[in-house]
Amino acid sequence: MVQLTPARVRYAPSPTGLPHVGNIRTALFNWLWARHTGGQFILRIEDTDVARRVEGATEGIMESLRWLGLDWDEGPLVGGPYAPYVQSERLPRYEQEAARLVGSGRAYFCFCSEERLEAMRAAQARRREPPRYDGTCRRLPDEERKRRKDGGEPCVVRFKVPHRGETVTFHDLVRGEISFRDEDIEDFVILKSDGYPTYHLANVVDDHLMSITHVIRGEEWISSCPKHVLLYHAFGWQREMPVFVHMPVTLGPDKGKLSKRHGAEPVLEYRRQGYLPEALVNFMALLGWSLDDKTEIIGREDLVKHFSLERIGATSAAFNREKLDWMNGVYIRQLSPEELTDKLMPFLEEWQARTRAPHFSRSLLRQVVPLIQERLRRLDEAPALADFFFVDELAYDAVLLAPRGLPPDAARDALGRTREAVSALREWTPEALEGGIRGLALELGLKTGPYFGCIRVAVTGRAVSPPLFQTMAVIGRGRCLARLDAAIEKLKQGAA
Ligand code: GLU
C-alpha cells in the first residue's frame, strides 16, 4: 500500500443554523480523509458574517458532529496549536494580512457607499450586465485615498484583481482543471467596514496559517475558488496551496434541491426520529463516494480503511429516504438485544411519560426487543409496535375480534375454551402455549388462521403483531387471562 502523507483537513461551517445532511457530509468526507491518512481533522467556525450568525448554532454543529462520532483533533473546546479556531477571535490576523496586501498594492481602500453600489448594480442590471464593482476607488489618486482614510471616512478593503485578460486556473481533484477569466472576477471585498474579514480572506488566511493540505467542500464553492487562488498568489503562498476537492451537491429524491422533507432537516432531527449514527454515516458516505459501485453496507472502520478522494464522483447523488430507512433497519438488526434495548429506552421513556403506561420497565422492554428487532426500521417506531406489552387495558375493535371465517358467537366460545385451556397450563412458555392452543384448535376443529387471529386481537388489540406465542409469554399469564376475559366480554356486548 502507498504510504500516505497525513492530511490536515478542516470542516469550516458558518454558524448560521443547524447543519443538515448535505452539509455535514462535508465534515464526514474531511474526517474520513484525516482518519484514512492518519492526519488531523480540524473544526473551524467561520462566523465573520455577523448578521447571519445564529445563537446556539455552534453548539448545534458540535453536537451533530459528536452524535455522528466525527471527533475533531483541533478546534473549539479541544484547542490545538493554531488556536483560536473561531474566526471572530482571530480578527487581528486578517487585518494584518489585509494591510500587507494594501501595502504591496494588491488591495485598496474603497469608500463607495452602499447607496452608490446599489445604484451601480441597478444600472448594470438595466444594461443586462453582470453585477460587479466598477473600479471607482481603484482609480482614486493615492493622495485622495490617504486623505479620506485619514479623515476617518468609512471604507472597506478590496482585492485588486490583476485583470490582464488571462485565465485563473486551478486543479480540482474531482473535476480536473477549472479556469475562470480574470475579467469575470470583480475586485472583491476582503475586509469589511466593521473590521471583519469576508469569507474569502479569512478562509484563505486560515487555511494557510493552519497548514491545511486539502480543501474538501461542496461544489457551490467552486466559483469562489479563483478568488482564493488569486489571494494565494498575492500573498506569495502559491507553493503551499492546498489540494482542492469540490464534492458534488446532494440533490433531493426528485433531483431537485434538497428540501425540508428530504435531507435538509437538521442532522439532530434524524437522531430524534430514531436513526442510528452508524447508518447515517454509511448513508452519507455513499452520497458522492463509492467503494466499488455496488457495496451498500460499509461500517465506519471499513470506510476509514477504504476511503479515497479518487472515488468521489462528479455527478450529484440524490437523497433517498427509502434507502436510508432500509439501511437503518440493517444496522438495527446488527445490534445485540442489550444494545438495542439501551437505544430504545429514551424513545419508550418519552412515550411512557405521555401515556403513563403502567407496565413499562427496562426489563420488560428487554424481553420485547427480540420480538420487534426484525421489523424496526427506525427506533421511534417502537412505541407504536410494542405499546400493548406495556399498557393495562386494550381498546378492542369488535370487528377485528371476530375475523373472517369465525362468526362472533364462535369466536366468543373459542376464546372461552382457550382461556380455560391456557389457565390450566403449568408453564407459561411459548412452547407450552403453542402446544395447548394448537391442541385445542384440533379438538374444536378450528382453522388456525382465523382462530389464532382472534386470539392475537384479544391479547394484543391488533391484527398484526410479533409471533403470537412468544408475545403471550412475554405479556404474562395474569394479563393474558384478563385480556381474554375482556375480549369475551366485548364480544358478548356486541351480541346483545
Ligand atoms: N464557511 C464556509 C461554509 O459555510 C466554508 C466553505 C469552505 O469550506 O471553504 O461552508
mmCIF file of N, CA and C in Angstrom, residues 134-255:
data_model
loop_
_atom_site.group_PDB
_atom_site.id
_atom_site.type_symbol
_atom_site.label_atom_id
_atom_site.label_comp_id
_atom_site.label_asym_id
_atom_site.label_seq_id
_atom_site.Cartn_x
_atom_site.Cartn_y
_atom_site.Cartn_z
ATOM 1 N N ASP A 134 -17.397 48.534 -10.170
ATOM 2 C CA ASP A 134 -16.946 49.220 -11.389
ATOM 3 C C ASP A 134 -15.548 49.841 -11.287
ATOM 4 N N GLY A 135 -14.883 49.664 -10.133
ATOM 5 C CA GLY A 135 -13.494 50.118 -10.058
ATOM 6 C C GLY A 135 -13.314 51.593 -9.726
ATOM 7 N N THR A 136 -14.387 52.266 -9.294
ATOM 8 C CA THR A 136 -14.278 53.704 -8.984
ATOM 9 C C THR A 136 -13.099 53.998 -8.049
ATOM 10 N N CYS A 137 -13.029 53.302 -6.927
ATOM 11 C CA CYS A 137 -11.979 53.618 -5.954
ATOM 12 C C CYS A 137 -10.619 53.042 -6.349
ATOM 13 N N ARG A 138 -10.645 52.088 -7.265
ATOM 14 C CA ARG A 138 -9.370 51.549 -7.760
ATOM 15 C C ARG A 138 -8.605 52.656 -8.489
ATOM 16 N N ARG A 139 -9.388 53.564 -9.073
ATOM 17 C CA ARG A 139 -8.762 54.630 -9.867
ATOM 18 C C ARG A 139 -8.445 55.896 -9.066
ATOM 19 N N LEU A 140 -8.766 55.909 -7.774
ATOM 20 C CA LEU A 140 -8.524 57.124 -6.983
ATOM 21 C C LEU A 140 -7.027 57.425 -6.894
ATOM 22 N N PRO A 141 -6.675 58.697 -6.969
ATOM 23 C CA PRO A 141 -5.260 59.025 -6.757
ATOM 24 C C PRO A 141 -4.861 58.684 -5.310
ATOM 25 N N ASP A 142 -3.624 58.265 -5.131
ATOM 26 C CA ASP A 142 -3.156 57.847 -3.809
ATOM 27 C C ASP A 142 -3.402 58.874 -2.725
ATOM 28 N N GLU A 143 -3.147 60.176 -3.068
ATOM 29 C CA GLU A 143 -3.293 61.216 -2.028
ATOM 30 C C GLU A 143 -4.733 61.303 -1.565
ATOM 31 N N GLU A 144 -5.634 61.224 -2.525
ATOM 32 C CA GLU A 144 -7.040 61.339 -2.138
ATOM 33 C C GLU A 144 -7.435 60.176 -1.226
ATOM 34 N N ARG A 145 -6.978 58.997 -1.605
ATOM 35 C CA ARG A 145 -7.286 57.794 -0.820
ATOM 36 C C ARG A 145 -6.775 57.963 0.612
ATOM 37 N N LYS A 146 -5.557 58.476 0.713
ATOM 38 C CA LYS A 146 -4.936 58.642 2.031
ATOM 39 C C LYS A 146 -5.698 59.689 2.847
ATOM 40 N N ARG A 147 -6.054 60.793 2.143
ATOM 41 C CA ARG A 147 -6.756 61.875 2.836
ATOM 42 C C ARG A 147 -8.087 61.360 3.394
ATOM 43 N N ARG A 148 -8.823 60.631 2.582
ATOM 44 C CA ARG A 148 -10.144 60.162 3.021
ATOM 45 C C ARG A 148 -10.021 59.117 4.128
ATOM 46 N N LYS A 149 -9.021 58.293 4.005
ATOM 47 C CA LYS A 149 -8.807 57.261 5.025
ATOM 48 C C LYS A 149 -8.426 57.914 6.349
ATOM 49 N N ASP A 150 -7.453 58.859 6.265
ATOM 50 C CA ASP A 150 -7.013 59.534 7.486
ATOM 51 C C ASP A 150 -8.142 60.359 8.086
ATOM 52 N N GLY A 151 -9.023 60.855 7.248
ATOM 53 C CA GLY A 151 -10.160 61.639 7.723
ATOM 54 C C GLY A 151 -11.234 60.776 8.375
ATOM 55 N N GLY A 152 -10.999 59.491 8.405
ATOM 56 C CA GLY A 152 -11.922 58.597 9.108
ATOM 57 C C GLY A 152 -13.151 58.210 8.305
ATOM 58 N N GLU A 153 -13.127 58.401 7.002
ATOM 59 C CA GLU A 153 -14.281 58.020 6.184
ATOM 60 C C GLU A 153 -14.426 56.486 6.201
ATOM 61 N N PRO A 154 -15.642 55.985 6.392
ATOM 62 C CA PRO A 154 -15.805 54.531 6.421
ATOM 63 C C PRO A 154 -15.349 53.897 5.106
ATOM 64 N N CYS A 155 -14.699 52.774 5.191
ATOM 65 C CA CYS A 155 -14.227 52.135 3.958
ATOM 66 C C CYS A 155 -14.096 50.635 4.131
ATOM 67 N N VAL A 156 -13.993 49.961 3.009
ATOM 68 C CA VAL A 156 -13.693 48.532 3.007
ATOM 69 C C VAL A 156 -12.353 48.361 2.294
ATOM 70 N N VAL A 157 -11.801 47.156 2.370
ATOM 71 C CA VAL A 157 -10.602 46.873 1.580
ATOM 72 C C VAL A 157 -11.006 45.912 0.461
ATOM 73 N N ARG A 158 -10.662 46.295 -0.768
ATOM 74 C CA ARG A 158 -10.933 45.419 -1.907
ATOM 75 C C ARG A 158 -9.649 44.835 -2.464
ATOM 76 N N PHE A 159 -9.771 43.624 -2.922
ATOM 77 C CA PHE A 159 -8.635 42.988 -3.581
ATOM 78 C C PHE A 159 -8.554 43.513 -5.003
ATOM 79 N N LYS A 160 -7.347 43.818 -5.436
ATOM 80 C CA LYS A 160 -7.169 44.351 -6.785
ATOM 81 C C LYS A 160 -6.903 43.185 -7.747
ATOM 82 N N VAL A 161 -7.945 42.781 -8.450
ATOM 83 C CA VAL A 161 -7.773 41.651 -9.384
ATOM 84 C C VAL A 161 -6.915 42.133 -10.555
ATOM 85 N N PRO A 162 -5.860 41.430 -10.878
ATOM 86 C CA PRO A 162 -4.942 41.925 -11.906
ATOM 87 C C PRO A 162 -5.600 42.307 -13.249
ATOM 88 N N HIS A 163 -6.656 41.628 -13.691
ATOM 89 C CA HIS A 163 -7.323 41.927 -14.967
ATOM 90 C C HIS A 163 -6.343 42.060 -16.121
ATOM 91 N N ARG A 164 -5.702 40.988 -16.434
ATOM 92 C CA ARG A 164 -4.729 41.062 -17.536
ATOM 93 C C ARG A 164 -5.237 40.324 -18.771
ATOM 94 N N GLY A 165 -6.486 39.995 -18.758
ATOM 95 C CA GLY A 165 -7.017 39.225 -19.882
ATOM 96 C C GLY A 165 -6.504 37.804 -19.876
ATOM 97 N N GLU A 166 -6.268 37.304 -18.668
ATOM 98 C CA GLU A 166 -5.751 35.930 -18.567
ATOM 99 C C GLU A 166 -6.778 35.036 -17.893
ATOM 100 N N THR A 167 -6.434 33.795 -17.761
ATOM 101 C CA THR A 167 -7.334 32.906 -17.031
ATOM 102 C C THR A 167 -6.715 32.547 -15.693
ATOM 103 N N VAL A 168 -7.587 32.380 -14.726
ATOM 104 C CA VAL A 168 -7.149 31.898 -13.411
ATOM 105 C C VAL A 168 -7.511 30.422 -13.388
ATOM 106 N N THR A 169 -6.509 29.612 -13.241
ATOM 107 C CA THR A 169 -6.738 28.169 -13.363
ATOM 108 C C THR A 169 -6.343 27.460 -12.074
ATOM 109 N N PHE A 170 -7.115 26.477 -11.719
ATOM 110 C CA PHE A 170 -6.699 25.634 -10.599
ATOM 111 C C PHE A 170 -7.095 24.199 -10.892
ATOM 112 N N HIS A 171 -6.465 23.317 -10.169
ATOM 113 C CA HIS A 171 -6.760 21.906 -10.380
ATOM 114 C C HIS A 171 -7.719 21.440 -9.298
ATOM 115 N N ASP A 172 -8.776 20.806 -9.734
ATOM 116 C CA ASP A 172 -9.715 20.238 -8.772
ATOM 117 C C ASP A 172 -9.621 18.726 -8.899
ATOM 118 N N LEU A 173 -9.520 18.064 -7.768
ATOM 119 C CA LEU A 173 -9.303 16.617 -7.802
ATOM 120 C C LEU A 173 -10.473 15.853 -8.412
ATOM 121 N N VAL A 174 -11.671 16.434 -8.326
ATOM 122 C CA VAL A 174 -12.838 15.736 -8.872
ATOM 123 C C VAL A 174 -13.050 16.094 -10.341
ATOM 124 N N ARG A 175 -12.890 17.367 -10.649
ATOM 125 C CA ARG A 175 -13.228 17.839 -11.989
ATOM 126 C C ARG A 175 -12.045 18.147 -12.894
ATOM 127 N N GLY A 176 -10.867 18.017 -12.372
ATOM 128 C CA GLY A 176 -9.698 18.343 -13.194
ATOM 129 C C GLY A 176 -9.466 19.842 -13.224
ATOM 130 N N GLU A 177 -8.977 20.318 -14.369
ATOM 131 C CA GLU A 177 -8.614 21.729 -14.457
ATOM 132 C C GLU A 177 -9.861 22.612 -14.585
ATOM 133 N N ILE A 178 -9.907 23.672 -13.805
ATOM 134 C CA ILE A 178 -11.034 24.608 -13.902
ATOM 135 C C ILE A 178 -10.451 26.001 -14.127
ATOM 136 N N SER A 179 -10.996 26.689 -15.119
ATOM 137 C CA SER A 179 -10.464 28.023 -15.428
ATOM 138 C C SER A 179 -11.558 29.072 -15.399
ATOM 139 N N PHE A 180 -11.198 30.240 -14.965
ATOM 140 C CA PHE A 180 -12.098 31.402 -14.986
ATOM 141 C C PHE A 180 -11.349 32.538 -15.681
ATOM 142 N N ARG A 181 -12.083 33.388 -16.394
ATOM 143 C CA ARG A 181 -11.421 34.554 -16.992
ATOM 144 C C ARG A 181 -11.267 35.612 -15.918
ATOM 145 N N ASP A 182 -10.088 36.208 -15.831
ATOM 146 C CA ASP A 182 -9.914 37.198 -14.756
ATOM 147 C C ASP A 182 -10.842 38.395 -14.922
ATOM 148 N N GLU A 183 -11.265 38.679 -16.160
ATOM 149 C CA GLU A 183 -12.226 39.792 -16.344
ATOM 150 C C GLU A 183 -13.552 39.529 -15.641
ATOM 151 N N ASP A 184 -13.848 38.266 -15.442
ATOM 152 C CA ASP A 184 -15.125 37.941 -14.808
ATOM 153 C C ASP A 184 -15.081 38.004 -13.285
ATOM 154 N N ILE A 185 -13.914 38.283 -12.768
ATOM 155 C CA ILE A 185 -13.810 38.345 -11.309
ATOM 156 C C ILE A 185 -13.716 39.811 -10.890
ATOM 157 N N GLU A 186 -14.647 40.240 -10.084
ATOM 158 C CA GLU A 186 -14.625 41.661 -9.700
ATOM 159 C C GLU A 186 -13.600 41.885 -8.590
ATOM 160 N N ASP A 187 -13.300 43.149 -8.347
ATOM 161 C CA ASP A 187 -12.442 43.486 -7.210
ATOM 162 C C ASP A 187 -13.249 43.227 -5.943
ATOM 163 N N PHE A 188 -13.068 42.097 -5.361
ATOM 164 C CA PHE A 188 -13.934 41.698 -4.246
ATOM 165 C C PHE A 188 -13.440 42.249 -2.911
ATOM 166 N N VAL A 189 -14.396 42.413 -2.023
ATOM 167 C CA VAL A 189 -14.078 42.936 -0.689
ATOM 168 C C VAL A 189 -13.368 41.846 0.111
ATOM 169 N N ILE A 190 -12.299 42.243 0.805
ATOM 170 C CA ILE A 190 -11.651 41.265 1.697
ATOM 171 C C ILE A 190 -11.803 41.658 3.170
ATOM 172 N N LEU A 191 -11.911 42.977 3.407
ATOM 173 C CA LEU A 191 -12.139 43.424 4.781
ATOM 174 C C LEU A 191 -13.324 44.383 4.762
ATOM 175 N N LYS A 192 -14.290 44.119 5.632
ATOM 176 C CA LYS A 192 -15.500 44.936 5.618
ATOM 177 C C LYS A 192 -15.320 46.172 6.489
ATOM 178 N N SER A 193 -16.287 47.090 6.416
ATOM 179 C CA SER A 193 -16.128 48.348 7.155
ATOM 180 C C SER A 193 -16.196 48.134 8.663
ATOM 181 N N ASP A 194 -16.790 47.025 9.087
ATOM 182 C CA ASP A 194 -16.823 46.763 10.535
ATOM 183 C C ASP A 194 -15.542 46.094 11.032
ATOM 184 N N GLY A 195 -14.557 45.974 10.161
ATOM 185 C CA GLY A 195 -13.277 45.382 10.570
ATOM 186 C C GLY A 195 -13.253 43.868 10.443
ATOM 187 N N TYR A 196 -14.386 43.273 10.083
ATOM 188 C CA TYR A 196 -14.424 41.819 9.907
ATOM 189 C C TYR A 196 -13.949 41.460 8.501
ATOM 190 N N PRO A 197 -13.261 40.335 8.387
ATOM 191 C CA PRO A 197 -12.862 39.892 7.054
ATOM 192 C C PRO A 197 -14.061 39.300 6.341
ATOM 193 N N THR A 198 -14.000 39.205 5.017
ATOM 194 C CA THR A 198 -15.019 38.425 4.308
ATOM 195 C C THR A 198 -14.581 36.968 4.365
ATOM 196 N N TYR A 199 -15.489 36.111 3.932
ATOM 197 C CA TYR A 199 -15.199 34.674 3.890
ATOM 198 C C TYR A 199 -13.908 34.399 3.125
ATOM 199 N N HIS A 200 -13.743 35.048 1.953
ATOM 200 C CA HIS A 200 -12.585 34.742 1.102
ATOM 201 C C HIS A 200 -11.267 34.966 1.836
ATOM 202 N N LEU A 201 -11.145 36.132 2.467
ATOM 203 C CA LEU A 201 -9.880 36.448 3.128
ATOM 204 C C LEU A 201 -9.645 35.508 4.312
ATOM 205 N N ALA A 202 -10.654 35.407 5.174
ATOM 206 C CA ALA A 202 -10.461 34.629 6.400
ATOM 207 C C ALA A 202 -10.189 33.166 6.067
ATOM 208 N N ASN A 203 -10.897 32.663 5.078
ATOM 209 C CA ASN A 203 -10.764 31.261 4.690
ATOM 210 C C ASN A 203 -9.346 30.961 4.190
ATOM 211 N N VAL A 204 -8.844 31.831 3.321
ATOM 212 C CA VAL A 204 -7.508 31.595 2.751
ATOM 213 C C VAL A 204 -6.421 31.789 3.815
ATOM 214 N N VAL A 205 -6.557 32.858 4.589
ATOM 215 C CA VAL A 205 -5.541 33.123 5.610
ATOM 216 C C VAL A 205 -5.483 31.951 6.593
ATOM 217 N N ASP A 206 -6.652 31.492 7.015
ATOM 218 C CA ASP A 206 -6.649 30.402 7.998
ATOM 219 C C ASP A 206 -6.190 29.079 7.396
ATOM 220 N N ASP A 207 -6.619 28.790 6.196
ATOM 221 C CA ASP A 207 -6.163 27.540 5.588
ATOM 222 C C ASP A 207 -4.639 27.551 5.497
ATOM 223 N N HIS A 208 -4.102 28.718 5.201
ATOM 224 C CA HIS A 208 -2.642 28.801 5.114
ATOM 225 C C HIS A 208 -2.007 28.694 6.500
ATOM 226 N N LEU A 209 -2.466 29.542 7.416
ATOM 227 C CA LEU A 209 -1.840 29.549 8.745
ATOM 228 C C LEU A 209 -2.004 28.207 9.452
ATOM 229 N N MET A 210 -3.089 27.514 9.169
ATOM 230 C CA MET A 210 -3.336 26.232 9.842
ATOM 231 C C MET A 210 -2.769 25.043 9.060
ATOM 232 N N SER A 211 -1.977 25.349 8.038
ATOM 233 C CA SER A 211 -1.306 24.298 7.246
ATOM 234 C C SER A 211 -2.263 23.246 6.704
ATOM 235 N N ILE A 212 -3.392 23.712 6.175
ATOM 236 C CA ILE A 212 -4.372 22.792 5.601
ATOM 237 C C ILE A 212 -3.820 22.232 4.290
ATOM 238 N N THR A 213 -3.920 20.909 4.146
ATOM 239 C CA THR A 213 -3.369 20.285 2.935
ATOM 240 C C THR A 213 -4.429 20.053 1.851
ATOM 241 N N HIS A 214 -5.672 19.805 2.285
ATOM 242 C CA HIS A 214 -6.748 19.529 1.330
ATOM 243 C C HIS A 214 -7.974 20.330 1.719
ATOM 244 N N VAL A 215 -8.545 21.020 0.754
ATOM 245 C CA VAL A 215 -9.803 21.720 0.984
ATOM 246 C C VAL A 215 -10.896 20.859 0.355
ATOM 247 N N ILE A 216 -11.651 20.179 1.200
ATOM 248 C CA ILE A 216 -12.726 19.316 0.704
ATOM 249 C C ILE A 216 -14.033 19.997 1.074
ATOM 250 N N ARG A 217 -14.797 20.419 0.068
ATOM 251 C CA ARG A 217 -16.027 21.161 0.360
ATOM 252 C C ARG A 217 -16.999 21.000 -0.797
ATOM 253 N N GLY A 218 -18.190 21.550 -0.620
ATOM 254 C CA GLY A 218 -19.233 21.410 -1.626
ATOM 255 C C GLY A 218 -18.904 22.194 -2.891
ATOM 256 N N GLU A 219 -19.458 21.735 -4.014
ATOM 257 C CA GLU A 219 -19.113 22.367 -5.293
ATOM 258 C C GLU A 219 -19.672 23.786 -5.416
ATOM 259 N N GLU A 220 -20.560 24.169 -4.492
ATOM 260 C CA GLU A 220 -21.060 25.548 -4.554
ATOM 261 C C GLU A 220 -19.942 26.559 -4.297
ATOM 262 N N TRP A 221 -18.785 26.077 -3.841
ATOM 263 C CA TRP A 221 -17.669 26.988 -3.588
ATOM 264 C C TRP A 221 -16.708 27.086 -4.757
ATOM 265 N N ILE A 222 -16.985 26.386 -5.826
ATOM 266 C CA ILE A 222 -16.068 26.427 -6.981
ATOM 267 C C ILE A 222 -15.900 27.851 -7.490
ATOM 268 N N SER A 223 -17.008 28.593 -7.525
ATOM 269 C CA SER A 223 -16.913 29.951 -8.087
ATOM 270 C C SER A 223 -16.099 30.880 -7.183
ATOM 271 N N SER A 224 -15.941 30.514 -5.909
ATOM 272 C CA SER A 224 -15.103 31.329 -5.016
ATOM 273 C C SER A 224 -13.630 30.982 -5.179
ATOM 274 N N CYS A 225 -13.388 29.804 -5.689
ATOM 275 C CA CYS A 225 -12.019 29.283 -5.690
ATOM 276 C C CYS A 225 -11.020 30.149 -6.470
ATOM 277 N N PRO A 226 -11.408 30.698 -7.658
ATOM 278 C CA PRO A 226 -10.416 31.550 -8.342
ATOM 279 C C PRO A 226 -10.013 32.761 -7.496
ATOM 280 N N LYS A 227 -10.926 33.282 -6.726
ATOM 281 C CA LYS A 227 -10.581 34.406 -5.841
ATOM 282 C C LYS A 227 -9.538 33.941 -4.828
ATOM 283 N N HIS A 228 -9.751 32.724 -4.334
ATOM 284 C CA HIS A 228 -8.802 32.210 -3.350
ATOM 285 C C HIS A 228 -7.422 31.996 -3.991
ATOM 286 N N VAL A 229 -7.452 31.495 -5.210
ATOM 287 C CA VAL A 229 -6.187 31.254 -5.907
ATOM 288 C C VAL A 229 -5.444 32.583 -6.093
ATOM 289 N N LEU A 230 -6.193 33.626 -6.475
ATOM 290 C CA LEU A 230 -5.566 34.950 -6.635
ATOM 291 C C LEU A 230 -4.978 35.422 -5.304
ATOM 292 N N LEU A 231 -5.693 35.171 -4.236
ATOM 293 C CA LEU A 231 -5.178 35.575 -2.916
ATOM 294 C C LEU A 231 -3.899 34.816 -2.570
ATOM 295 N N TYR A 232 -3.896 33.507 -2.819
ATOM 296 C CA TYR A 232 -2.679 32.734 -2.535
ATOM 297 C C TYR A 232 -1.486 33.323 -3.275
ATOM 298 N N HIS A 233 -1.725 33.693 -4.527
ATOM 299 C CA HIS A 233 -0.628 34.287 -5.304
ATOM 300 C C HIS A 233 -0.217 35.627 -4.734
ATOM 301 N N ALA A 234 -1.196 36.460 -4.413
ATOM 302 C CA ALA A 234 -0.874 37.798 -3.910
ATOM 303 C C ALA A 234 -0.088 37.718 -2.604
ATOM 304 N N PHE A 235 -0.418 36.732 -1.789
ATOM 305 C CA PHE A 235 0.289 36.574 -0.519
ATOM 306 C C PHE A 235 1.649 35.901 -0.704
ATOM 307 N N GLY A 236 1.881 35.345 -1.858
ATOM 308 C CA GLY A 236 3.131 34.613 -2.081
ATOM 309 C C GLY A 236 3.085 33.212 -1.485
ATOM 310 N N TRP A 237 1.897 32.675 -1.339
ATOM 311 C CA TRP A 237 1.752 31.337 -0.727
ATOM 312 C C TRP A 237 1.420 30.275 -1.768
ATOM 313 N N GLN A 238 1.577 30.600 -3.040
ATOM 314 C CA GLN A 238 1.057 29.682 -4.066
ATOM 315 C C GLN A 238 1.668 28.285 -4.002
ATOM 316 N N ARG A 239 2.899 28.203 -3.462
ATOM 317 C CA ARG A 239 3.516 26.885 -3.430
ATOM 318 C C ARG A 239 2.887 25.956 -2.405
ATOM 319 N N GLU A 240 2.306 26.584 -1.391
ATOM 320 C CA GLU A 240 1.687 25.746 -0.350
ATOM 321 C C GLU A 240 0.174 25.685 -0.507
ATOM 322 N N MET A 241 -0.288 25.968 -1.716
ATOM 323 C CA MET A 241 -1.737 25.959 -1.925
ATOM 324 C C MET A 241 -2.294 24.550 -1.648
ATOM 325 N N PRO A 242 -3.424 24.468 -0.938
ATOM 326 C CA PRO A 242 -3.967 23.128 -0.675
ATOM 327 C C PRO A 242 -4.506 22.473 -1.942
ATOM 328 N N VAL A 243 -4.735 21.194 -1.866
ATOM 329 C CA VAL A 243 -5.393 20.460 -2.958
ATOM 330 C C VAL A 243 -6.896 20.758 -2.844
ATOM 331 N N PHE A 244 -7.516 21.112 -3.963
ATOM 332 C CA PHE A 244 -8.956 21.415 -3.913
ATOM 333 C C PHE A 244 -9.788 20.207 -4.334
ATOM 334 N N VAL A 245 -10.783 19.918 -3.521
ATOM 335 C CA VAL A 245 -11.669 18.792 -3.807
ATOM 336 C C VAL A 245 -13.098 19.291 -3.628
ATOM 337 N N HIS A 246 -13.766 19.563 -4.741
ATOM 338 C CA HIS A 246 -15.147 20.054 -4.642
ATOM 339 C C HIS A 246 -16.111 18.900 -4.899
ATOM 340 N N MET A 247 -16.884 18.588 -3.879
ATOM 341 C CA MET A 247 -17.777 17.430 -3.981
ATOM 342 C C MET A 247 -19.101 17.826 -4.615
ATOM 343 N N PRO A 248 -19.699 16.895 -5.346
ATOM 344 C CA PRO A 248 -20.995 17.202 -5.959
ATOM 345 C C PRO A 248 -22.053 17.459 -4.883
ATOM 346 N N VAL A 249 -22.997 18.318 -5.197
ATOM 347 C CA VAL A 249 -24.057 18.603 -4.212
ATOM 348 C C VAL A 249 -24.951 17.375 -4.054
ATOM 349 N N THR A 250 -25.647 17.346 -2.956
ATOM 350 C CA THR A 250 -26.648 16.303 -2.751
ATOM 351 C C THR A 250 -27.986 16.867 -3.209
ATOM 352 N N LEU A 251 -28.687 16.076 -4.008
ATOM 353 C CA LEU A 251 -29.981 16.537 -4.517
ATOM 354 C C LEU A 251 -31.118 15.854 -3.771
ATOM 355 N N GLY A 252 -32.299 16.415 -3.927
ATOM 356 C CA GLY A 252 -33.486 15.775 -3.373
ATOM 357 C C GLY A 252 -33.826 14.547 -4.207
ATOM 358 N N PRO A 253 -34.785 13.729 -3.755
ATOM 359 C CA PRO A 253 -35.117 12.495 -4.464
ATOM 360 C C PRO A 253 -35.600 12.756 -5.889
ATOM 361 N N ASP A 254 -36.190 13.924 -6.124
ATOM 362 C CA ASP A 254 -36.673 14.256 -7.462
ATOM 363 C C ASP A 254 -35.601 14.968 -8.272
ATOM 364 N N LYS A 255 -34.359 14.901 -7.775
ATOM 365 C CA LYS A 255 -33.202 15.532 -8.426
ATOM 366 C C LYS A 255 -33.276 17.055 -8.366
#
